[in-house]
Short mmCIF file of C-alpha atoms in Angstrom, two decimals:
data_model
loop_
_atom_site.label_atom_id
_atom_site.label_comp_id
_atom_site.label_asym_id
_atom_site.label_seq_id
_atom_site.Cartn_x
_atom_site.Cartn_y
_atom_site.Cartn_z
CA MET T 1 105.97 85.24 105.74
CA ALA T 2 103.14 87.74 106.11
CA ALA T 3 100.62 87.85 103.32
CA GLY T 4 100.79 90.78 100.92
CA ASP T 5 98.04 93.18 100.02
CA ARG T 6 94.94 91.51 98.64
CA ILE T 7 93.63 93.47 95.68
CA LEU T 8 90.28 93.43 93.92
CA SER T 9 90.02 95.34 90.64
CA LEU T 10 86.57 95.83 89.11
CA ASP T 11 86.24 96.93 85.48
CA GLY T 12 83.63 99.06 83.82
CA GLY T 13 80.92 97.36 81.81
CA GLY T 14 77.52 98.95 82.35
CA ILE T 15 74.62 96.73 83.33
CA ARG T 16 76.93 93.74 82.84
CA GLY T 17 77.99 94.50 86.39
CA LEU T 18 75.31 91.97 87.26
CA ILE T 19 77.56 89.23 85.85
CA MET T 20 80.45 90.61 87.90
CA LEU T 21 78.25 90.34 90.98
CA GLU T 22 77.48 86.69 90.23
CA ILE T 23 81.22 85.95 90.10
CA LEU T 24 81.79 87.79 93.37
CA ASP T 25 78.90 85.87 94.90
CA ALA T 26 80.54 82.57 93.94
CA ILE T 27 83.86 83.70 95.44
CA GLU T 28 82.14 84.81 98.63
CA LYS T 29 80.34 81.48 99.04
CA GLU T 30 83.52 79.51 98.40
CA ALA T 31 85.49 81.58 100.92
CA GLY T 32 82.74 81.60 103.53
CA LYS T 33 83.37 85.27 104.22
CA PRO T 34 81.98 88.59 102.93
CA ILE T 35 83.88 89.94 99.93
CA LYS T 36 84.74 93.02 101.98
CA ASP T 37 86.77 90.88 104.38
CA LEU T 38 88.75 89.15 101.62
CA PHE T 39 90.58 92.22 100.29
CA ASP T 40 92.71 95.10 101.55
CA TRP T 41 92.21 97.29 98.49
CA ILE T 42 89.23 97.51 96.16
CA GLY T 43 89.34 99.68 93.06
CA GLY T 44 86.66 100.16 90.47
CA THR T 45 85.70 102.01 87.34
CA SER T 46 82.18 102.95 86.26
CA THR T 47 79.92 99.98 87.08
CA GLY T 48 82.86 98.43 88.93
CA GLY T 49 83.18 101.61 90.96
CA ILE T 50 79.54 101.41 92.02
CA VAL T 51 80.03 97.77 93.03
CA ALA T 52 83.17 98.71 95.00
CA LEU T 53 81.28 101.45 96.83
CA GLY T 54 78.41 99.09 97.59
CA ILE T 55 80.77 96.49 99.06
CA ALA T 56 82.63 99.13 101.08
CA THR T 57 79.40 100.47 102.59
CA ASP T 58 78.42 97.03 103.92
CA LYS T 59 75.78 96.26 101.33
CA THR T 60 75.31 92.57 100.63
CA LEU T 61 75.86 91.36 97.09
CA ASP T 62 72.12 90.63 96.85
CA THR T 63 71.40 94.22 97.84
CA ILE T 64 73.78 95.51 95.16
CA LYS T 65 72.09 93.24 92.60
CA GLY T 66 68.80 94.82 93.64
CA ILE T 67 70.26 98.28 93.05
CA TYR T 68 71.27 97.25 89.52
CA ASN T 69 67.91 95.73 88.73
CA ASN T 70 66.20 98.87 89.99
CA MET T 71 68.47 101.07 87.87
CA LYS T 72 67.83 98.88 84.85
CA GLY T 73 64.13 99.64 85.14
CA LYS T 74 64.30 103.28 86.14
CA VAL T 75 67.47 104.65 84.52
CA PHE T 76 68.37 102.60 81.45
CA LYS T 77 65.22 103.15 79.45
CA GLY T 78 64.25 105.20 76.43
CA LYS T 79 66.74 106.85 74.13
CA THR T 80 70.27 107.89 75.01
CA PRO T 81 71.42 109.98 76.67
CA TYR T 82 69.48 108.60 79.62
CA ASP T 83 67.98 110.78 82.31
CA SER T 84 70.94 112.08 84.33
CA ALA T 85 68.61 113.33 87.06
CA GLN T 86 67.31 109.81 87.57
CA ILE T 87 70.73 108.20 88.03
CA LYS T 88 71.68 111.04 90.38
CA GLU T 89 68.58 110.32 92.45
CA GLN T 90 69.33 106.59 92.51
CA CYS T 91 72.88 107.26 93.72
CA LYS T 92 71.55 109.53 96.47
CA GLN T 93 68.98 106.99 97.59
CA ASN T 94 71.50 104.17 97.79
CA PHE T 95 74.43 105.98 99.41
CA GLY T 96 72.76 108.77 101.36
CA THR T 97 74.93 111.28 103.16
CA SER T 98 77.89 108.96 103.80
CA VAL T 99 81.31 110.24 102.81
CA MET T 100 84.38 108.41 101.54
CA GLY T 101 86.14 109.00 104.85
CA ASP T 102 83.51 106.87 106.59
CA ILE T 103 84.98 103.80 104.85
CA LYS T 104 87.65 102.29 107.10
CA HIS T 105 88.32 98.93 105.41
CA PRO T 106 89.20 98.05 102.76
CA LYS T 107 90.87 101.02 101.13
CA ILE T 108 88.74 102.16 98.20
CA LEU T 109 89.79 103.74 94.91
CA VAL T 110 87.26 104.81 92.29
CA THR T 111 88.26 106.35 88.98
CA GLY T 112 86.88 109.38 87.25
CA VAL T 113 88.02 111.68 84.46
CA LEU T 114 88.49 115.41 84.86
CA GLY T 115 86.89 116.85 81.75
CA ASP T 116 87.92 120.41 82.57
CA HIS T 117 91.58 119.56 81.89
CA SER T 118 93.21 119.53 78.47
CA PRO T 119 93.97 116.78 77.80
CA TRP T 120 91.51 115.00 80.04
CA LYS T 121 93.07 113.72 83.25
CA LEU T 122 92.55 110.58 85.31
CA HIS T 123 91.18 111.31 88.74
CA MET T 124 91.10 109.04 91.80
CA PHE T 125 88.47 109.25 94.50
CA ARG T 126 89.99 107.80 97.68
CA SER T 127 88.66 106.67 101.05
CA TYR T 128 91.91 107.57 102.87
CA THR T 129 94.61 110.21 103.17
CA ASP T 130 97.49 108.58 105.08
CA GLY T 131 100.88 107.50 103.86
CA TYR T 132 101.91 110.15 101.37
CA GLU T 133 100.79 113.42 99.85
CA PRO T 134 98.90 112.78 96.61
CA GLU T 135 98.40 116.51 96.15
CA ALA T 136 102.05 116.75 95.12
CA GLU T 137 101.25 114.46 92.19
CA GLY T 138 98.28 116.51 91.06
CA PHE T 139 96.31 113.31 91.61
CA TRP T 140 93.77 114.17 94.28
CA SER T 141 90.07 114.64 94.87
CA THR T 142 88.66 118.14 94.75
CA GLN T 143 87.14 117.13 98.09
CA PRO T 144 89.06 115.28 100.83
CA PRO T 145 87.60 111.90 101.86
CA LYS T 146 85.97 113.35 104.97
CA LYS T 147 83.92 115.69 102.77
CA GLN T 148 83.51 113.69 99.55
CA LEU T 149 79.97 112.30 99.35
CA ILE T 150 79.90 108.68 98.21
CA TRP T 151 76.85 109.19 96.02
CA GLU T 152 78.75 111.87 94.09
CA VAL T 153 81.59 109.41 93.48
CA ALA T 154 79.09 106.84 92.16
CA ARG T 155 77.49 109.43 89.89
CA SER T 156 80.87 110.70 88.65
CA THR T 157 82.48 107.36 87.80
CA SER T 158 79.42 106.30 85.78
CA ALA T 159 79.08 109.47 83.70
CA ALA T 160 79.73 107.85 80.31
CA PRO T 161 79.35 110.61 77.68
CA ILE T 162 77.05 108.69 75.32
CA PHE T 163 74.71 107.65 78.10
CA PHE T 164 74.77 110.44 80.70
CA HIS T 165 75.74 114.07 81.05
CA PRO T 166 78.91 114.66 83.08
CA TYR T 167 78.59 115.29 86.79
CA ARG T 168 80.17 118.69 87.32
CA GLN T 169 83.64 118.32 85.76
CA TYR T 170 83.66 114.52 86.00
CA PHE T 171 83.23 111.90 83.29
CA ASP T 172 83.17 108.11 83.44
CA GLY T 173 86.52 106.74 84.62
CA GLY T 174 86.36 104.16 81.85
CA LEU T 175 87.37 106.80 79.33
CA LEU T 176 90.97 106.55 80.61
CA SER T 177 91.03 103.55 82.95
CA ASN T 178 88.34 100.99 82.22
CA ASN T 179 90.53 98.33 83.84
CA PRO T 180 91.97 100.13 86.90
CA THR T 181 94.42 97.39 87.91
CA LEU T 182 97.59 99.29 86.95
CA ASP T 183 96.35 102.42 88.69
CA ILE T 184 95.64 100.45 91.87
CA LEU T 185 99.12 98.89 91.79
CA THR T 186 100.67 102.32 91.22
CA GLU T 187 98.70 103.67 94.16
CA ILE T 188 99.85 100.86 96.45
CA HIS T 189 103.45 101.47 95.40
CA LYS T 190 103.07 105.15 96.26
CA PHE T 191 101.48 104.18 99.54
CA ASN T 192 104.69 102.24 100.21
CA THR T 193 102.96 98.93 100.78
CA GLY T 194 103.90 97.10 97.61
CA PRO T 195 101.95 93.86 97.15
CA THR T 196 103.94 90.68 97.77
CA SER T 197 101.30 88.12 96.88
CA GLN T 198 98.83 87.60 94.11
CA GLY T 199 95.62 89.56 94.15
CA LEU T 200 92.37 88.95 92.34
CA ASN T 201 91.66 90.89 89.18
CA LEU T 202 88.23 90.57 87.62
CA ILE T 203 88.33 91.80 84.02
CA LEU T 204 84.72 92.15 82.99
CA GLY T 205 84.82 95.10 80.64
CA LYS T 206 85.94 94.85 77.03
CA ARG T 207 86.74 91.16 77.27
CA LEU T 208 83.21 90.47 78.40
CA ASP T 209 81.91 92.09 75.22
CA GLN T 210 83.82 89.49 73.26
CA ALA T 211 82.58 86.52 75.28
CA GLU T 212 79.62 84.33 74.50
CA VAL T 213 77.20 84.54 77.40
#
């Protein structure tokens, strides 16, 4: 029997994404392969979205850890809201001019929230277009993958209202989907490739707040 889709779901959680990266590092070492090669779909929200984008753009986990440590020193300082211009600059520096359509494997989903809708609406940034027509669901990027800059996706998914100003019409995806697992599964169902084997779901958002570290 052929294996089903392998799914990695990465929660929001701010700078605690560093703990998420340590877990991914342990998985990668145990498997003996890059995380990118272990999954068919990777979805993320907020800090998990940035990690997903880093993995998808061939950054090593150590490189992504470096990005977080750099942000911790340059972005997350002083009083809130933090400097939105600084996080925008960090996203640009780390993802450059690459677009979502440049990502060929795995398929990437990153959540955002459309703040110009009433009520607010979940939004999915995708790295692909095949399989079905998401536009019919009203569930589609304002830019197609071949035009959607990755740094803008990173900036959008991390736009938590208390900490940063929105990016254009986008707010942090964690406002509606801090754990994006169900949205990923729904997406795969729509894509007509329903998973037939267990995936990996890392829940490092709210539950992490309740853990003793």
